[in-house]
Structures are given as structure tokens and as C-alpha cells.
Short mmCIF file of C-alpha atoms in Angstrom, two decimals:
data_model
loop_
_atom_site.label_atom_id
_atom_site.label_comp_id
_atom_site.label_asym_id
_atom_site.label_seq_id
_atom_site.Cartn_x
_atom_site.Cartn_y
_atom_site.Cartn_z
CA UNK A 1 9.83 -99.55 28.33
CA UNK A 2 12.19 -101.78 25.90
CA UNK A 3 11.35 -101.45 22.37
CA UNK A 4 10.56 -104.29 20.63
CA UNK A 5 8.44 -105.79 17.22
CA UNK A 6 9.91 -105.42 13.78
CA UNK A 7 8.69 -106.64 10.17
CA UNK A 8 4.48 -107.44 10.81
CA UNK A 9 4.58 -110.35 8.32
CA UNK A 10 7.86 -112.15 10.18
CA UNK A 11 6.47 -111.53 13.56
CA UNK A 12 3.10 -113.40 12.75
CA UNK A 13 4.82 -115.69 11.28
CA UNK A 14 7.10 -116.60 14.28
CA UNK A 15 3.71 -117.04 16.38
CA UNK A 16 3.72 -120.73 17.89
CA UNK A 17 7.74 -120.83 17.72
CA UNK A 18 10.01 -119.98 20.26
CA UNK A 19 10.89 -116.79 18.85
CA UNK A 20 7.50 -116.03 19.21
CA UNK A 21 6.90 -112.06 20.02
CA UNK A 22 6.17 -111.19 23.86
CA UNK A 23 4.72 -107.51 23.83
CA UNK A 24 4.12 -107.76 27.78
CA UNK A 25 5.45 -104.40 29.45
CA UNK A 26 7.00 -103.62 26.36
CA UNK A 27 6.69 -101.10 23.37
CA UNK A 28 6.08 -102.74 19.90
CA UNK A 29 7.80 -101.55 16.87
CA UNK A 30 5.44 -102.77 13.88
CA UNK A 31 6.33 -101.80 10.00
CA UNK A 32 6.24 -103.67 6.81
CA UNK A 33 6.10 -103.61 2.72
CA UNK A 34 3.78 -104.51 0.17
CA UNK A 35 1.26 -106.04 2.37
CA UNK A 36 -2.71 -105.29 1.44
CA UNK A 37 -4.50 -103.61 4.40
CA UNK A 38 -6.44 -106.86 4.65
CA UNK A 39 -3.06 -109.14 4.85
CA UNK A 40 -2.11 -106.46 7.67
CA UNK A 41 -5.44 -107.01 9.53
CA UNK A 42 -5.32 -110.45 9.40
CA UNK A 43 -1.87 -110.79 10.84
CA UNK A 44 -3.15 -108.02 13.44
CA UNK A 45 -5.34 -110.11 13.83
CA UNK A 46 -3.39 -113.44 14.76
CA UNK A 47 -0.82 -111.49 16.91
CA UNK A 48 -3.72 -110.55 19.17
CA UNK A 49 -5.38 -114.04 19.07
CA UNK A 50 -2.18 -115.63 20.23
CA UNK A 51 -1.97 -113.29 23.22
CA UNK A 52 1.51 -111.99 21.81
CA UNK A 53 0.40 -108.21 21.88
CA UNK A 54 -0.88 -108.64 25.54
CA UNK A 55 0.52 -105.95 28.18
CA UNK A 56 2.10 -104.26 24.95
CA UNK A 57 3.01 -100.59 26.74
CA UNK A 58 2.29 -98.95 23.08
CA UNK A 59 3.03 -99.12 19.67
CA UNK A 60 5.33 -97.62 17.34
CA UNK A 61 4.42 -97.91 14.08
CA UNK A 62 6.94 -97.29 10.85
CA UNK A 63 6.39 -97.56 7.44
CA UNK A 64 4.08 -99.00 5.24
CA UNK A 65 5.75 -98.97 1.71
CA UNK A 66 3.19 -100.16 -0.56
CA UNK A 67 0.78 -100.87 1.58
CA UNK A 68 -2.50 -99.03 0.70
CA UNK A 69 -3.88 -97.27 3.42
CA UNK A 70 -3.41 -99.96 6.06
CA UNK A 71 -3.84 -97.10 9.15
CA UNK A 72 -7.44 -97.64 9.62
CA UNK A 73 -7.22 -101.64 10.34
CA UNK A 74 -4.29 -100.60 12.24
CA UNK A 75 -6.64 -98.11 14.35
CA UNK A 76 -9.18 -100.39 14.31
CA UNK A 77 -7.01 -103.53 16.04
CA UNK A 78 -4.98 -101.31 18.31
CA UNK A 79 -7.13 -98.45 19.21
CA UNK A 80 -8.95 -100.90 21.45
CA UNK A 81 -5.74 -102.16 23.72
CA UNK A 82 -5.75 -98.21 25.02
CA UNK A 83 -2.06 -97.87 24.97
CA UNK A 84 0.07 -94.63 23.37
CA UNK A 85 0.14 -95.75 19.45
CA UNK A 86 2.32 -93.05 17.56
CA UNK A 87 2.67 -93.61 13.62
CA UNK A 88 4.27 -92.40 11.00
CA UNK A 89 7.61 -92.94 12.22
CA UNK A 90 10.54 -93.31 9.17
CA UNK A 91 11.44 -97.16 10.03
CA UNK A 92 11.03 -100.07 8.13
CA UNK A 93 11.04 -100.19 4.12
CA UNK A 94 10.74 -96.21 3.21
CA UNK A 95 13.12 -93.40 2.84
CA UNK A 96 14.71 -92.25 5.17
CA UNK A 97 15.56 -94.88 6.72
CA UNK A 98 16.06 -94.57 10.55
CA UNK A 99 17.56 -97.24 13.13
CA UNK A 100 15.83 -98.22 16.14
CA UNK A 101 17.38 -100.31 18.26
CA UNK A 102 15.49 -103.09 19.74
CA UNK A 103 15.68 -104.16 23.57
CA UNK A 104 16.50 -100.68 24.42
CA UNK A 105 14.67 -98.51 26.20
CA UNK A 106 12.21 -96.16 24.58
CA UNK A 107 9.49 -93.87 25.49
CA UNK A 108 6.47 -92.64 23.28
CA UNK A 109 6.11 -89.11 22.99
CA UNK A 110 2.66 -89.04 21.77
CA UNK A 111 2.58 -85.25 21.99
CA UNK A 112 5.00 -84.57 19.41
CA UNK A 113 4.33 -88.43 17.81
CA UNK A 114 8.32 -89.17 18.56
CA UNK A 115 9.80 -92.42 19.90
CA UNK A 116 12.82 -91.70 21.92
CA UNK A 117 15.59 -94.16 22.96
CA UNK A 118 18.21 -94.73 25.35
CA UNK A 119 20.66 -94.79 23.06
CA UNK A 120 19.43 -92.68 19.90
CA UNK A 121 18.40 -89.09 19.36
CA UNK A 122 14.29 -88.65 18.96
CA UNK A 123 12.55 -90.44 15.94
CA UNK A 124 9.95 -88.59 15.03
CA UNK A 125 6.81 -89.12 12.69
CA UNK A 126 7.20 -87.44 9.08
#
């Protein structure tokens, strides 16, 4: 499926706009910094209200420099959709810093927790 998603705290913040994220068919790249675990659910949380996430094909998620401990609000909201979620993956804010590119075509590996591309060697979770 094409990889999509980026920063969590620009995507919610694009909900309502025309750049507005469409997760239909589609995997969803989500990472971000210095966001509490309860900022992270409640852009989660919006995202899902807004129907953006809906027909997401799985999630990728990357770093979460200086975030707490935001994975069980991100179980919690995405669990549910039963879709592939992988995390862990070294994209975002952290070191290293990997490229993914968006639009291209990935797959989740969720046996070996790797996102591969059709363009890019394996990213796999740290």
C-alpha cells in the first residue's frame, strides 16, 4: 500500500483543510517530539473522529523523542482499527534518523516489525 502520515501534531492540525490526511487503503506513518502521551491521545483522538484514519491498511509508527511513554494510548486508539501496527521504527525526531519516502509503496512486515519500500532497503524497529 502507499505510505503515508508524518509529524502527529501537523497532521491533526491539517484536519478540516484541504491537506487534510486520507488514510483510506493506505499505510500511515505517525511520529512526533515532545508531545505528552495525553496531547498524543487527544490528537489520536481527533484524527479518528474526523474519519481521516478510516481504511488506514496499518500503521507505522517512528519515534517518540520526548514523549513519555505514549505506546499505550497509541495501543489503545489503534489496536481497535485491527490493522498490522509495527513500532519502533527509527523515523521522525531520534537518532538515527532514517528516510521514508511518502506515496511510495510499502509493506508491513509485522513478523520482523520492518516497513519495507519500493524504493528503500527494509526499516526496521530498533
Amino acid at each position: 500500500a502507499p505510505v503515508t502520515g508524518g509529524n502527529l501534531s501537523l497532521l491533526a492540525a491539517l484536519c478540516g483543510t484541504p491537506y487534510e490526511l486520507r488514510a483510506r487503503g493506505r499505510i500511515v506513518l505517525l511520529e512526533d517530539v515532545t508531545e505528552a502521551p495525553y496531547r498524543i491521545d487527544r490528537m489520536l483522538t481527533q484524527l479518528l473522529m474526523s474519519g481521516a484514519l478510516d481504511g488506514a491498511a496499518g500503521f507505522a509508527l517512528g519515534s517518540w523523542v520526548r514523549c513519555g511513554d505514549p505506546y499505550p494510548v497509541l495501543r489503545e486508539r489503534l489496536a481497535p482499527l485491527g490493522v498490522p501496527v509495527i513500532a519502533g521504527l527509527p523515523v521522525g525526531h531520534g537518532t538515527p534518523q532514517l528516510s521514508v519516502l511518502l506515496g511510495a509503496l510499502g509493506a508491513i512486515d509485522a513478523e520482523s516489525c520492518s516497513l519495507t519500500g519500493s524504493n528503500t532497503a527494509p526499516v526496521e524497529a530498533v
